[in-house]
Short mmCIF file of C-alpha atoms and ligand atoms in Angstrom, two decimals:
data_model
loop_
_atom_site.label_atom_id
_atom_site.label_comp_id
_atom_site.label_asym_id
_atom_site.label_seq_id
_atom_site.Cartn_x
_atom_site.Cartn_y
_atom_site.Cartn_z
CA MET B 1 3.84 10.07 26.32
CA THR B 2 7.09 9.15 28.00
CA GLY B 3 8.95 5.89 28.43
CA THR B 4 8.87 2.88 26.19
CA ALA B 5 5.89 1.23 24.54
CA ASP B 6 6.11 -1.59 27.09
CA GLU B 7 4.89 0.84 29.74
CA VAL B 8 1.72 1.84 27.90
CA PRO B 9 -1.16 0.13 29.69
CA ALA B 10 -3.50 -1.99 27.59
CA ASP B 11 -7.17 -1.11 28.09
CA ILE B 12 -8.45 -4.51 27.01
CA ASP B 13 -6.72 -7.83 26.88
CA PRO B 14 -5.96 -8.26 23.15
CA GLN B 15 -7.63 -11.68 22.95
CA ASP B 16 -10.70 -10.39 24.81
CA ALA B 17 -10.97 -7.64 22.21
CA PHE B 18 -11.29 -10.23 19.45
CA GLN B 19 -13.63 -12.34 21.58
CA LEU B 20 -16.00 -9.35 21.63
CA PHE B 21 -16.79 -9.98 17.99
CA SER B 22 -17.79 -13.60 18.48
CA HIS B 23 -21.40 -12.36 18.41
CA GLU B 24 -22.46 -11.28 14.92
CA LEU B 25 -24.75 -8.52 16.22
CA ARG B 26 -21.70 -6.60 17.39
CA LEU B 27 -20.15 -6.58 13.95
CA GLU B 28 -23.53 -5.60 12.52
CA ILE B 29 -23.54 -2.60 14.85
CA LEU B 30 -20.11 -1.49 13.62
CA PHE B 31 -21.15 -1.93 9.99
CA ALA B 32 -24.41 0.00 10.56
CA LEU B 33 -22.38 2.91 11.94
CA TRP B 34 -19.93 2.70 9.06
CA ASP B 35 -22.87 3.00 6.64
CA ALA B 36 -24.43 5.94 8.48
CA PRO B 37 -23.81 9.66 7.80
CA ASP B 38 -20.83 10.84 9.88
CA TYR B 39 -20.46 7.25 11.13
CA SER B 40 -23.08 7.93 13.78
CA LEU B 41 -26.69 7.01 14.61
CA PRO B 42 -29.10 7.48 17.50
CA PHE B 43 -29.97 4.34 19.46
CA SER B 44 -33.33 3.63 17.80
CA GLU B 45 -32.06 4.08 14.23
CA MET B 46 -29.12 1.82 14.93
CA GLN B 47 -31.46 -0.83 16.35
CA THR B 48 -33.58 -0.57 13.20
CA ALA B 49 -30.52 -0.71 10.95
CA VAL B 50 -29.34 -4.01 12.41
CA GLY B 51 -32.91 -5.41 12.58
CA GLU B 52 -32.81 -6.48 16.24
CA ARG B 53 -36.27 -6.15 17.82
CA ASP B 54 -35.26 -7.25 21.31
CA SER B 55 -34.13 -3.98 22.92
CA GLY B 56 -32.64 -5.73 25.94
CA LYS B 57 -30.47 -7.94 23.77
CA PHE B 58 -29.51 -5.01 21.52
CA THR B 59 -28.56 -2.84 24.50
CA TYR B 60 -26.50 -5.66 26.00
CA HIS B 61 -24.40 -6.06 22.86
CA LEU B 62 -24.09 -2.31 22.22
CA GLU B 63 -22.78 -1.80 25.75
CA LYS B 64 -20.05 -4.36 25.12
CA LEU B 65 -18.73 -2.12 22.33
CA THR B 66 -19.32 1.25 23.96
CA GLY B 67 -16.25 3.06 25.20
CA HIS B 68 -13.66 1.54 22.92
CA PHE B 69 -15.22 0.78 19.55
CA VAL B 70 -18.27 3.04 19.79
CA ALA B 71 -18.77 6.24 21.81
CA GLU B 72 -22.03 7.83 22.91
CA ILE B 73 -21.85 11.55 22.15
CA ASP B 74 -24.89 13.83 22.52
CA GLY B 75 -27.38 11.03 22.05
CA GLN B 76 -25.58 9.63 19.01
CA TYR B 77 -23.50 6.48 18.88
CA VAL B 78 -20.31 7.25 16.96
CA LEU B 79 -17.83 4.77 15.47
CA GLN B 80 -14.41 5.24 17.11
CA TYR B 81 -10.93 4.69 15.66
CA ALA B 82 -10.81 1.11 16.99
CA GLY B 83 -14.23 0.42 15.45
CA HIS B 84 -13.06 1.78 12.09
CA ARG B 85 -10.05 -0.51 12.21
CA VAL B 86 -12.24 -3.57 12.79
CA VAL B 87 -14.39 -2.63 9.77
CA ASP B 88 -11.25 -1.93 7.71
CA ALA B 89 -9.64 -5.27 8.56
CA ILE B 90 -12.77 -7.02 7.31
CA GLN B 91 -13.10 -4.82 4.22
CA SER B 92 -9.50 -5.58 3.20
CA GLY B 93 -11.02 -8.95 2.27
CA VAL B 94 -8.15 -11.09 3.53
CA PHE B 95 -10.31 -12.94 6.08
CA HIS B 96 -13.11 -13.99 3.77
CA THR B 97 -12.09 -13.78 0.10
CA SER B 98 -9.25 -15.11 -2.01
CA PRO B 99 -9.84 -14.02 -5.59
CA THR B 100 -7.66 -15.19 -8.46
CA VAL B 101 -6.46 -13.25 -11.49
CA GLU B 102 -5.08 -15.26 -14.40
CA ALA B 103 -2.00 -13.77 -16.10
CA VAL B 104 -2.82 -10.47 -17.84
CA ALA B 105 -0.54 -7.91 -19.48
CA ALA B 106 1.11 -5.62 -16.95
CA PRO B 107 2.22 -2.08 -17.82
CA GLY B 108 5.88 -1.18 -18.25
CA VAL B 109 8.71 -3.20 -19.73
CA CYS B 110 10.93 -5.92 -18.35
CA PRO B 111 14.27 -4.30 -17.40
CA THR B 112 16.11 -7.48 -18.43
CA CYS B 113 14.79 -8.05 -21.95
CA GLY B 114 12.40 -5.20 -22.80
CA ALA B 115 9.32 -7.41 -23.27
CA SER B 116 5.92 -6.76 -21.66
CA PRO B 117 5.54 -8.44 -18.28
CA THR B 118 2.40 -10.15 -16.95
CA PHE B 119 0.52 -9.80 -13.69
CA ASP B 120 -1.26 -12.59 -11.86
CA TYR B 121 -2.84 -12.96 -8.43
CA ASP B 122 -3.45 -16.04 -6.33
CA ASP B 123 -3.57 -16.82 -2.62
CA HIS B 124 -3.30 -13.08 -1.77
CA LEU B 125 0.01 -12.89 -3.67
CA ALA B 126 0.44 -10.58 -6.66
CA THR B 127 3.21 -11.54 -9.08
CA VAL B 128 4.74 -9.65 -12.00
CA THR B 129 6.66 -11.97 -14.30
CA CYS B 130 8.38 -11.62 -17.67
CA SER B 131 7.56 -14.77 -19.60
CA SER B 132 9.90 -13.79 -22.45
CA CYS B 133 13.03 -14.10 -20.34
CA GLY B 134 11.51 -16.15 -17.52
CA THR B 135 12.18 -13.61 -14.79
CA LYS B 136 9.89 -13.28 -11.79
CA LEU B 137 10.30 -9.53 -11.28
CA ILE B 138 8.22 -8.70 -8.19
CA GLU B 139 5.96 -10.64 -5.87
CA TYR B 140 4.15 -9.36 -2.80
CA PRO B 141 0.89 -9.83 -0.90
CA PHE B 142 -1.97 -7.55 -1.94
CA ASP B 143 -5.33 -7.37 -0.20
CA PRO B 144 -8.44 -8.36 -2.17
CA GLY B 145 -9.83 -4.88 -1.35
CA GLY B 146 -7.39 -3.59 -3.98
CA PHE B 147 -9.61 -4.99 -6.73
CA GLN B 148 -12.84 -3.49 -5.40
CA GLY B 149 -14.24 -0.70 -7.56
CA ARG B 150 -11.17 -0.67 -9.81
CA SER B 151 -10.44 -1.93 -13.29
CA LEU B 152 -7.73 -4.58 -13.42
CA ASP B 153 -5.29 -2.00 -14.87
CA ALA B 154 -6.02 0.37 -12.00
CA ALA B 155 -5.59 -2.47 -9.49
CA ILE B 156 -2.14 -3.25 -10.94
CA ASP B 157 -1.22 0.45 -10.60
CA ALA B 158 -2.45 0.37 -7.01
CA PHE B 159 -0.39 -2.77 -6.32
CA ASP B 160 2.72 -0.94 -7.56
CA ASP B 161 2.04 2.23 -5.52
CA ARG B 162 1.15 0.35 -2.39
CA THR B 163 4.09 -2.05 -2.53
CA LYS B 164 6.55 0.84 -3.02
CA TYR B 165 5.02 2.66 -0.08
CA LYS B 166 5.03 -0.42 2.15
CA TRP B 167 8.61 -1.38 1.33
CA ARG B 168 9.85 2.16 1.88
CA LEU B 169 8.02 2.58 5.16
CA ALA B 170 8.93 -0.81 6.64
CA SER B 171 12.56 -0.75 5.48
CA GLY B 172 12.74 2.69 7.15
CA GLY B 173 11.76 1.08 10.47
CA VAL B 174 7.99 1.74 10.70
CA CYS B 175 5.46 -1.09 10.54
CA PHE B 176 2.62 -0.33 8.11
CA VAL B 177 0.42 -2.91 9.82
CA CYS B 178 0.60 -1.81 13.47
CA ALA B 179 2.87 1.29 13.51
CA GLY B 180 5.40 -0.69 15.58
CA ARG B 181 9.18 -0.75 15.36
CA VAL B 182 10.56 -2.76 12.47
CA ALA B 183 14.01 -4.29 12.84
CA VAL B 184 15.89 -4.02 9.55
CA SER B 185 18.80 -6.32 8.82
CA TYR B 186 20.54 -7.84 5.84
CA ALA B 187 20.05 -11.49 5.01
CA GLU B 188 21.68 -13.76 2.49
CA SER B 189 18.50 -14.76 0.78
CA PRO B 190 18.63 -18.49 0.06
CA HIS B 191 19.76 -19.39 3.58
CA GLU B 192 17.16 -17.27 5.38
CA LEU B 193 14.25 -17.96 3.08
CA ALA B 194 14.49 -21.72 3.21
CA ARG B 195 12.91 -21.59 6.68
CA HIS B 196 9.70 -20.00 5.37
CA ASP B 197 7.30 -21.33 2.79
CA ARG B 198 5.40 -18.17 1.91
CA TYR B 199 6.65 -18.28 -1.66
CA ASN B 200 7.09 -21.18 -4.07
CA SER B 201 10.17 -19.44 -5.32
CA PHE B 202 11.13 -16.09 -3.89
CA PHE B 203 11.55 -13.50 -6.61
CA ALA B 204 14.79 -12.16 -5.13
CA GLU B 205 16.33 -15.51 -4.20
CA ASP B 206 19.24 -14.91 -6.58
CA HIS B 207 20.10 -11.56 -4.95
CA PRO B 208 23.36 -11.69 -2.96
CA ALA B 209 21.50 -9.99 -0.10
CA VAL B 210 17.98 -8.88 0.75
CA LEU B 211 16.59 -6.84 3.63
CA HIS B 212 14.92 -8.84 6.38
CA LEU B 213 12.19 -6.81 8.06
CA THR B 214 10.61 -7.97 11.35
CA CYS B 215 8.12 -6.01 13.40
CA ARG B 216 8.88 -5.99 17.13
CA ASN B 217 5.21 -5.52 17.94
CA CYS B 218 3.14 -7.59 15.50
CA SER B 219 3.58 -10.63 13.26
CA PHE B 220 4.69 -8.65 10.20
CA PHE B 221 7.87 -9.90 8.55
CA SER B 222 9.13 -9.50 5.03
CA TYR B 223 12.13 -9.85 2.75
CA VAL B 224 12.54 -7.01 0.28
CA PRO B 225 15.18 -6.08 -2.29
CA VAL B 226 18.00 -3.94 -0.89
CA GLY B 227 17.63 -1.46 -3.78
CA VAL B 228 14.30 -0.26 -2.44
CA ARG B 229 16.24 1.87 0.06
CA LEU B 230 17.27 4.09 -2.86
CA LEU B 231 13.63 5.10 -3.31
CA ASP B 232 13.55 6.39 0.27
CA SER B 233 16.54 8.70 -0.17
CA PRO B 234 15.65 12.17 -1.51
CA ARG B 235 19.31 12.59 -2.52
CA VAL B 236 19.31 9.45 -4.64
CA VAL B 237 15.85 10.11 -6.10
CA GLY B 238 16.98 13.66 -7.00
CA GLU B 239 20.25 12.50 -8.59
CA LEU B 240 18.38 9.89 -10.63
CA ALA B 241 15.78 12.43 -11.77
CA MET B 242 18.50 14.85 -12.89
CA ARG B 243 19.99 12.02 -14.96
CA GLY B 244 16.74 11.15 -16.67
CA VAL B 245 15.31 8.43 -14.41
CA ASP B 246 12.16 9.70 -12.74
CA THR B 247 11.49 6.94 -10.20
CA THR B 248 7.96 8.26 -9.56
CA ASP B 249 7.20 7.50 -13.19
CA ARG B 250 8.43 3.88 -13.20
CA PHE B 251 6.82 0.74 -11.95
CA LEU B 252 8.72 -1.11 -9.25
CA TRP B 253 9.38 -3.92 -11.72
CA GLU B 254 10.98 -1.46 -14.17
CA LEU B 255 13.76 -0.48 -11.77
CA PRO B 256 16.83 -2.70 -12.33
CA PHE B 257 18.39 -1.55 -9.06
CA VAL B 258 15.41 -3.21 -7.35
CA THR B 259 14.97 -6.33 -9.49
CA ASP B 260 18.42 -7.16 -10.91
CA PRO B 261 20.81 -9.14 -8.64
CA ASP B 262 23.78 -7.99 -10.74
CA ARG B 263 23.27 -4.38 -9.57
CA LEU B 264 24.13 -5.43 -6.02
CA THR B 265 27.60 -5.96 -4.56
CA VAL B 266 28.11 -7.04 -0.97
CA ARG B 267 31.34 -5.36 0.09
CA SER B 268 31.35 -6.40 3.70
CA ARG B 269 29.23 -8.48 6.06
CA ASP B 270 30.53 -7.38 9.46
CA PRO B 271 29.50 -4.64 9.45
CA TRP B 272 27.37 -4.86 6.35
CA GLU B 273 28.14 -2.59 3.44
CA VAL B 274 26.30 -3.01 0.17
CA LEU B 275 26.80 -1.20 -3.12
CA VAL B 276 23.74 -0.68 -5.33
CA GLU B 277 24.26 0.56 -8.88
CA ALA B 278 21.58 2.41 -10.80
CA THR B 279 22.15 3.10 -14.47
CA THR B 280 20.82 6.24 -16.12
CA PRO B 281 21.09 7.67 -19.66
CA SER B 282 24.03 9.78 -18.44
CA GLY B 283 25.99 7.34 -16.38
CA THR B 284 25.83 5.12 -13.33
CA LEU B 285 24.96 6.11 -9.80
CA ALA B 286 26.73 3.93 -7.24
CA VAL B 287 25.05 4.08 -3.85
CA THR B 288 26.67 2.68 -0.72
CA LEU B 289 24.33 1.47 2.01
CA ASP B 290 25.63 1.03 5.55
CA ASP B 291 24.89 -1.58 8.22
CA ASP B 292 21.56 0.15 8.99
CA ALA B 293 20.59 0.08 5.30
CA ALA B 294 20.92 3.87 5.17
CA VAL B 295 22.55 5.68 2.24
CA ARG B 296 26.12 6.50 3.23
CA ALA B 297 27.65 7.65 -0.04
CA ILE B 298 26.73 8.34 -3.64
CA THR B 299 29.27 8.38 -6.44
CA THR B 300 28.69 8.85 -10.13
CA ARG B 301 30.40 7.39 -13.15
CA PRO B 302 29.80 8.67 -16.69
CA SER B 303 28.45 6.34 -19.38
CA GLU B 304 31.06 4.23 -21.12
CA GLY B 305 31.74 4.73 -24.79
ZN1 LIG H 401 12.19 -10.14 -19.64
ZN1 LIG H 402 3.77 -4.35 13.24
#
């Protein structure tokens, strides 16, 4: 493929694509194929699976999906990538469920006071808070699908893994929702966040700066702690591991360079330069991030005393 994404022709008008699913039989067809071995069925078995006796009506609706969401291959109807994505969007649960989890003990320890934090979930937002010192450590949306087939403990682990992955990917410029280009810039949190009401109180509102992520292709936007960029730098992750901090072994809310505003120093705003300090058993790692939120320099300082 050459040229820019703007030049890629769209096969279907995006709103027409959604309109296709205004008839429930079409979703039933996708779900029947999802349930079938190898995501494929012959015509008659698919008709039986969705329970539509009127062949004319069934054929009409199947044809609407064929080509983009379903392909006919050697007498079998096979779910295509676009069809999988429709099923997946529904199975994430965000369109039709909004479960609630009352505060339960979360693993790990609060980096501020050492107490056990709690996890709760409401309105698609997962929150890890330390009630001992009153710190909201991490908060981020999590799809209801994350609780399916998992114990609550396993779901909390999954929330940690998934949030790390999402923050790393998006702050590196790749949208995890649509694969589009994410613009990454610094924002002085209280000023920027006042315009949005996604959070009652944003967990990083006391940080001197956060990263503002905006997808150029879809509606994804986010504000994430600047320190998350350290997790995406093999050099930093390696230096931390050598000094006794294995970041793969810590929950996001156990990393002070992610949660603690005092580990962040804004050195310059035009262009931006931010210093993030990570403490380890054998000293402090001072990481300088440049205007593109990339690691520019790493310096080390031995422990005091
Ligand atoms: Zn605490
Ligand atoms: Zn996107």
